XYZ file of N, CA and C in Angstrom:
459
model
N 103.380 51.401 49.312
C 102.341 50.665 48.632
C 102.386 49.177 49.007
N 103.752 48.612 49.105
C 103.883 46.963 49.208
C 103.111 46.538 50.916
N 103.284 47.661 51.792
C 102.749 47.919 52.839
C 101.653 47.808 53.261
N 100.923 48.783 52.616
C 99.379 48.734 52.400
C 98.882 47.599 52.204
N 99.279 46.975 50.675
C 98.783 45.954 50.252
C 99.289 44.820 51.015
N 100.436 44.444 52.040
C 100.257 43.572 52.618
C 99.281 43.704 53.819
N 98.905 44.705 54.275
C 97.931 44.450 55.520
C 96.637 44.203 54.968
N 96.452 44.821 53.684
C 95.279 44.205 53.071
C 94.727 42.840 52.667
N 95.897 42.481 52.262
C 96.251 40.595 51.912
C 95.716 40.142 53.434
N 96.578 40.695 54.361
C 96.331 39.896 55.569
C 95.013 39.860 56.029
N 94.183 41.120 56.079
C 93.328 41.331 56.839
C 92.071 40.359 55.685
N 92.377 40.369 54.761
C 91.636 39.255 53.680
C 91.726 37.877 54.350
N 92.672 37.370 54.331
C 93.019 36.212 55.186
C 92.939 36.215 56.145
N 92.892 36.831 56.785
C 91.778 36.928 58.629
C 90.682 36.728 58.651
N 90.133 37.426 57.444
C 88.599 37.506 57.384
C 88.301 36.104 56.645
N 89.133 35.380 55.630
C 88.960 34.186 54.982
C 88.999 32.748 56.385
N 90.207 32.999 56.738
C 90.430 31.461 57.808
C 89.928 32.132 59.294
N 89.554 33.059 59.195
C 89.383 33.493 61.113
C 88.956 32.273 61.750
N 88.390 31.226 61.508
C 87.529 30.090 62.100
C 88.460 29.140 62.125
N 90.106 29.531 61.697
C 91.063 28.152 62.199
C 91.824 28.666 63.659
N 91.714 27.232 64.563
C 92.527 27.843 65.267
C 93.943 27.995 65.279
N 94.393 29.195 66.117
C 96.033 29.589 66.216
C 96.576 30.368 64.616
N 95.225 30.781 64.458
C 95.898 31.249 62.770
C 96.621 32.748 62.794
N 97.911 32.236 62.578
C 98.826 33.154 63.107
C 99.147 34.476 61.804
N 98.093 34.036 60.298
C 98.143 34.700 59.633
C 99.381 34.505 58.346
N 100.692 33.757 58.746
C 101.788 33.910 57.876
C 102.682 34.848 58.961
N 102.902 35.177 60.092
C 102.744 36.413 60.531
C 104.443 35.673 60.478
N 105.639 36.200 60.586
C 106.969 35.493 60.749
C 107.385 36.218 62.381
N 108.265 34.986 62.492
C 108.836 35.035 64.001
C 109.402 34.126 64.287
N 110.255 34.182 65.006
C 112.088 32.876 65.559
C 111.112 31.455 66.118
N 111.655 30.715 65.722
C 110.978 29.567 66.523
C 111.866 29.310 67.624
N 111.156 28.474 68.342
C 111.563 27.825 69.233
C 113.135 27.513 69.389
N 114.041 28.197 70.096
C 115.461 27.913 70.420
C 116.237 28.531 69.350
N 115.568 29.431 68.592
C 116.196 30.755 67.386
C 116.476 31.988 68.552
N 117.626 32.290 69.070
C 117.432 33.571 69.297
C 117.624 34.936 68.626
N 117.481 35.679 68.904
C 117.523 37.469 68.119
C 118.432 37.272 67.358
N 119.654 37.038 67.138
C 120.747 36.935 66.940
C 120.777 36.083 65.786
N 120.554 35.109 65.948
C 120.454 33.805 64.954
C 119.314 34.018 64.065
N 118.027 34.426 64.437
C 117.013 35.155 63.402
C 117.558 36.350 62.694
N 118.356 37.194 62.873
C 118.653 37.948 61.811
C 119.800 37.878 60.978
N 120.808 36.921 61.557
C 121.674 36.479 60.389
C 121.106 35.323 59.433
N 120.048 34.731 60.398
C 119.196 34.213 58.759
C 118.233 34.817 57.679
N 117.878 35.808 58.409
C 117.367 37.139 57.413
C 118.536 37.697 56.470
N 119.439 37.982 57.174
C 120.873 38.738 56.243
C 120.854 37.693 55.245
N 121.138 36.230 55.443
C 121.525 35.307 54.809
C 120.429 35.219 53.245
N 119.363 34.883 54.132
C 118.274 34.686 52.925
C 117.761 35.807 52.026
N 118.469 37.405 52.113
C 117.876 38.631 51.352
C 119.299 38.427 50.559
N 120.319 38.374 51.375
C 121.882 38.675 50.837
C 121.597 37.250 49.444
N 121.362 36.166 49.780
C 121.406 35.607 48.078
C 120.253 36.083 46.975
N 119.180 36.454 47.737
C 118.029 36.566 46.840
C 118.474 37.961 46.386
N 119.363 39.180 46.505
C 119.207 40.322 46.463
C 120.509 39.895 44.870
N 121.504 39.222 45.814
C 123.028 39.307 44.699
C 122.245 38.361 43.166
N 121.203 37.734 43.264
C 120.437 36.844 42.535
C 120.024 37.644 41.391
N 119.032 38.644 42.418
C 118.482 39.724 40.938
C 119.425 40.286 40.536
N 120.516 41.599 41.209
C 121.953 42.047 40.080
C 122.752 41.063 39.453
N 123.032 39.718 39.908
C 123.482 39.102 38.718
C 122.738 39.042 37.178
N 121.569 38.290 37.851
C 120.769 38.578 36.344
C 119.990 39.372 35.555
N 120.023 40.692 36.474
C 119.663 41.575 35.465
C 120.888 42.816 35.117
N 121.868 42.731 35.403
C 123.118 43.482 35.065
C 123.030 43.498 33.623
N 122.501 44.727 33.221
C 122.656 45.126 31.454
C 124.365 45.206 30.785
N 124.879 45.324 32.021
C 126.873 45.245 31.498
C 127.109 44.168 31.791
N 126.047 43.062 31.582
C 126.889 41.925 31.872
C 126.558 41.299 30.282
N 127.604 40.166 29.270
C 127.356 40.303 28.440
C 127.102 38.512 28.556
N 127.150 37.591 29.471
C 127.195 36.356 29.202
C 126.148 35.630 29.882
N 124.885 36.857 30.097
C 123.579 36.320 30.531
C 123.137 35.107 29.625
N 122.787 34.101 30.174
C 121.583 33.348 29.529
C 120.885 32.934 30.161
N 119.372 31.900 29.777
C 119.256 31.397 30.774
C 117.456 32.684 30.608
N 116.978 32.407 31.883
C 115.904 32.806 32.338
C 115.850 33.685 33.659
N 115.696 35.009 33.940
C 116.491 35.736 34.809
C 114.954 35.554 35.895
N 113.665 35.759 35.125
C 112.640 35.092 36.281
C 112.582 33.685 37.183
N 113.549 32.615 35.970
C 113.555 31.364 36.945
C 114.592 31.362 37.544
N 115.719 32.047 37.568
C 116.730 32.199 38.491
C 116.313 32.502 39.603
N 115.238 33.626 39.367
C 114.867 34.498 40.839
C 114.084 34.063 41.801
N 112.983 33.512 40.877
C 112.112 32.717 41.857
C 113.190 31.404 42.383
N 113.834 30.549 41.718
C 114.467 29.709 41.652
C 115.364 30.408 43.648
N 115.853 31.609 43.378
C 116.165 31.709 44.429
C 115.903 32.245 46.073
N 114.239 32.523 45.289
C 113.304 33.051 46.452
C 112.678 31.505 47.453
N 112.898 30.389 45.937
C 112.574 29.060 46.781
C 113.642 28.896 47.866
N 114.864 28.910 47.712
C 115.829 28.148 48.111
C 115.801 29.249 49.294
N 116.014 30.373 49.500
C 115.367 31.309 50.935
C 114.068 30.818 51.792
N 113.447 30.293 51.546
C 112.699 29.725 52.108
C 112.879 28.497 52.361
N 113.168 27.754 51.765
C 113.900 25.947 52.312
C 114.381 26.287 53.288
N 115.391 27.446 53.225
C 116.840 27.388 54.028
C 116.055 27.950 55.275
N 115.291 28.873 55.279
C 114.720 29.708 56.597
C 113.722 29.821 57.052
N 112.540 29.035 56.789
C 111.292 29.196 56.864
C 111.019 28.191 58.495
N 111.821 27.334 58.624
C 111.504 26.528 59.722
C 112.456 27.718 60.945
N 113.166 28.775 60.633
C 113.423 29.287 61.477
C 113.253 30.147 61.960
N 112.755 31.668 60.835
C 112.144 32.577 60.901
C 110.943 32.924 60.173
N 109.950 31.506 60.041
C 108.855 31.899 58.937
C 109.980 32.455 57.497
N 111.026 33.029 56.987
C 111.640 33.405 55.648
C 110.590 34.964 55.799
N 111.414 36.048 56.448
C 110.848 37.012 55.871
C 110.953 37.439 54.398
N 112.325 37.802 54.014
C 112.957 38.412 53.439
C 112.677 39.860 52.277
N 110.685 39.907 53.014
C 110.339 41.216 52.498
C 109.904 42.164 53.839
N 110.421 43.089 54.123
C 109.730 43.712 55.239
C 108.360 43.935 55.089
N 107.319 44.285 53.792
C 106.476 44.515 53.711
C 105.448 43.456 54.163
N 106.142 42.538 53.837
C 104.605 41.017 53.296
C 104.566 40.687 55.175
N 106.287 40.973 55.982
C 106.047 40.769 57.209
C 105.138 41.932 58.170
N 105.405 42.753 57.943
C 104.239 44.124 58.539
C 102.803 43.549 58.026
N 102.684 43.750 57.140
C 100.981 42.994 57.160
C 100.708 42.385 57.762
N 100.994 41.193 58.403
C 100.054 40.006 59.186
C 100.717 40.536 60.845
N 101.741 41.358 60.714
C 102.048 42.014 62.466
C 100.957 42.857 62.714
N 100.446 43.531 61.488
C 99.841 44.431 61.911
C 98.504 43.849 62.310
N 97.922 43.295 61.509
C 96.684 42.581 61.773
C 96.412 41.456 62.678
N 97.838 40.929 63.251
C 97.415 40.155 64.034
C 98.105 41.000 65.565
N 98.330 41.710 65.509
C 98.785 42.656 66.401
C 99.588 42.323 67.442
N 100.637 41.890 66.674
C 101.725 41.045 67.116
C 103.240 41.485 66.215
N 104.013 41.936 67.409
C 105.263 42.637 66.731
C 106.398 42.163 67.057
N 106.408 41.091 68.376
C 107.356 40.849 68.762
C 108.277 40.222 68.054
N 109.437 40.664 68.097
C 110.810 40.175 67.497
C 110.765 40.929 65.899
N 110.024 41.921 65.422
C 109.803 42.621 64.264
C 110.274 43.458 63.687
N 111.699 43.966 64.601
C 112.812 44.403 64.159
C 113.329 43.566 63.059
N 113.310 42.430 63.530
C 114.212 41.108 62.441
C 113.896 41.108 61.062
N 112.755 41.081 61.264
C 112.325 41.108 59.648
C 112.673 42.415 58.758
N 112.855 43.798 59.510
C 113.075 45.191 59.199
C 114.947 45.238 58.570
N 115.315 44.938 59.882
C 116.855 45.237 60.025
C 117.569 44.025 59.124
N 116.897 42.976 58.995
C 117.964 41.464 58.511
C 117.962 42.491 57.104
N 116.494 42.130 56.619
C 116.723 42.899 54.527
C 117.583 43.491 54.373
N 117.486 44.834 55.616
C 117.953 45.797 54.748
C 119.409 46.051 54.699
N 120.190 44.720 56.214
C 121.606 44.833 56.325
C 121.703 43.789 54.429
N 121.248 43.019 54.870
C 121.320 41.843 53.597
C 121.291 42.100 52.074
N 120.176 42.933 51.770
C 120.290 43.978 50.474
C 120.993 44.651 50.492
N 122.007 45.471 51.613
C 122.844 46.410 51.681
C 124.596 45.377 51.259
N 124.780 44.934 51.721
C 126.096 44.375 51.887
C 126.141 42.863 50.817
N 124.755 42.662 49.707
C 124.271 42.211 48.525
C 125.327 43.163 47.579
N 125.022 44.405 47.400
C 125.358 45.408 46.262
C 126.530 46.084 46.303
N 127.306 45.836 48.105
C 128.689 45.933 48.461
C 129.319 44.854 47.544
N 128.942 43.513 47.481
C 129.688 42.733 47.405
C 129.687 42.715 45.547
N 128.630 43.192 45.272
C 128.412 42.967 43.840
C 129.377 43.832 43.117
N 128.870 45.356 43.673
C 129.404 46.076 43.041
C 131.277 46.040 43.429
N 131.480 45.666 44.565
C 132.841 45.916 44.962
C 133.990 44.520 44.477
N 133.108 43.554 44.542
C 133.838 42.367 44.595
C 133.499 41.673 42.852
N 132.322 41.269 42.733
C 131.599 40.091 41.911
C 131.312 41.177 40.304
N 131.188 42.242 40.309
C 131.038 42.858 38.930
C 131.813 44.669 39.097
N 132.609 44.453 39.902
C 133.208 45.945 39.629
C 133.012 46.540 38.386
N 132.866 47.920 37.798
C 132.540 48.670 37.093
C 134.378 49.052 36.397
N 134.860 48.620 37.488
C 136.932 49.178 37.708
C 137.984 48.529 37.558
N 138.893 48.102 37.435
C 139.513 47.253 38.024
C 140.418 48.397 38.947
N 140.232 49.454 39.548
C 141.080 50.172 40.235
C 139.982 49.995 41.470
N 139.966 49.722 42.422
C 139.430 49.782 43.705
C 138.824 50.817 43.784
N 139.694 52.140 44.270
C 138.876 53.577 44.291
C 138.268 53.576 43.173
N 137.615 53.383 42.319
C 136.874 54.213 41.548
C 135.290 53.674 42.275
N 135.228 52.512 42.411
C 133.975 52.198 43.165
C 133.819 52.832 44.616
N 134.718 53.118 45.309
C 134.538 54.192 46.056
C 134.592 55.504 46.566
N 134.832 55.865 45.104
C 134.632 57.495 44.952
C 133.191 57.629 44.023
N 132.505 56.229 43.502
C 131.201 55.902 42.911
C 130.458 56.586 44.148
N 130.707 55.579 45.331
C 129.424 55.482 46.168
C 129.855 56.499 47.250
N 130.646 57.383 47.240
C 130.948 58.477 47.957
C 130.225 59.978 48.172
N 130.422 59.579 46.288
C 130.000 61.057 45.416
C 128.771 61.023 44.527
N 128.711 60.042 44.141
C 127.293 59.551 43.343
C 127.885 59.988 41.933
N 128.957 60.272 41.474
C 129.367 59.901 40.387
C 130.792 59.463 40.077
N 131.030 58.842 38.652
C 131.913 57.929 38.097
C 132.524 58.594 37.313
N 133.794 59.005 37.854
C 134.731 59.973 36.674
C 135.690 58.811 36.264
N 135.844 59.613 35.215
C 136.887 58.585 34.038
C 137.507 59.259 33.236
């Protein structure tokens, strides 16, 4: 669905600015002297805080929430973009980046935006669950969690 609706967004905004030139749509991609390499550890970088951002603050076992868990988030969707936007446009949604590839029919380097999230959300919920809010204090039990898909006790 996030899919759809981003090529729809885009193709809205094609049809809105088509009359600017070089309108690249939002479309993301390495700038100038970013190579492959360096664009997707700033993808890892910028999903990996925005991802550990939302399980911090919405962890229902956590008991010393306060605070505002929407302005945290946005709070940290800004700071992903400060940090990466001059380098990889700031994907850090695969979806919102497929929309304007698709419509502007332009893919190159579009792995990055695919592969950074999903290493970055992945090794987000390693660190959460393994390191920053264990469920354990015994090591194995978090990895007989994510082994087996359940938590004996």
């Amino acid at each position: 669905a996030q899919c759809v609706g981003a090529i729809v967004a885009a193709a809205i905004l094609s049809g809105i600015t088509s009359s600017l030139p070089g309108n690249s749509l939002g479309r993301n991609d390495l700038a100038d002297g970013v190579n492959s390499g360096q664009g997707l550890g700033i993808e890892i970088i910028g999903t990996l805080q925005l991802v550990l951002c939302v399980l911090a603050t919405t962890d229902r076992r956590r008991r010393d929430l306060g605070g505002s868990a929407p302005l945290a988030i946005g709070l940290s969707v800004a700071l992903g973009h400060l940090l990466a936007i001059d380098y990889t446009g700031c994907g850090i949604n695969p979806a919102r980046s497929f929309g304007s590839a698709v419509i502007t029919h332009n893919f190159s380097n579009h792995w990055i935006f695919w592969v950074g999230p999903f290493i970055g959300g992945a090794l987000a919920v390693l660190i959460y669950d393994f390191f920053l809010a264990p469920r354990s204090s015994d090591f194995t039990t978090p990895v007989k969690v994510w082994t087996s898909g359940q938590e004996r006790g």
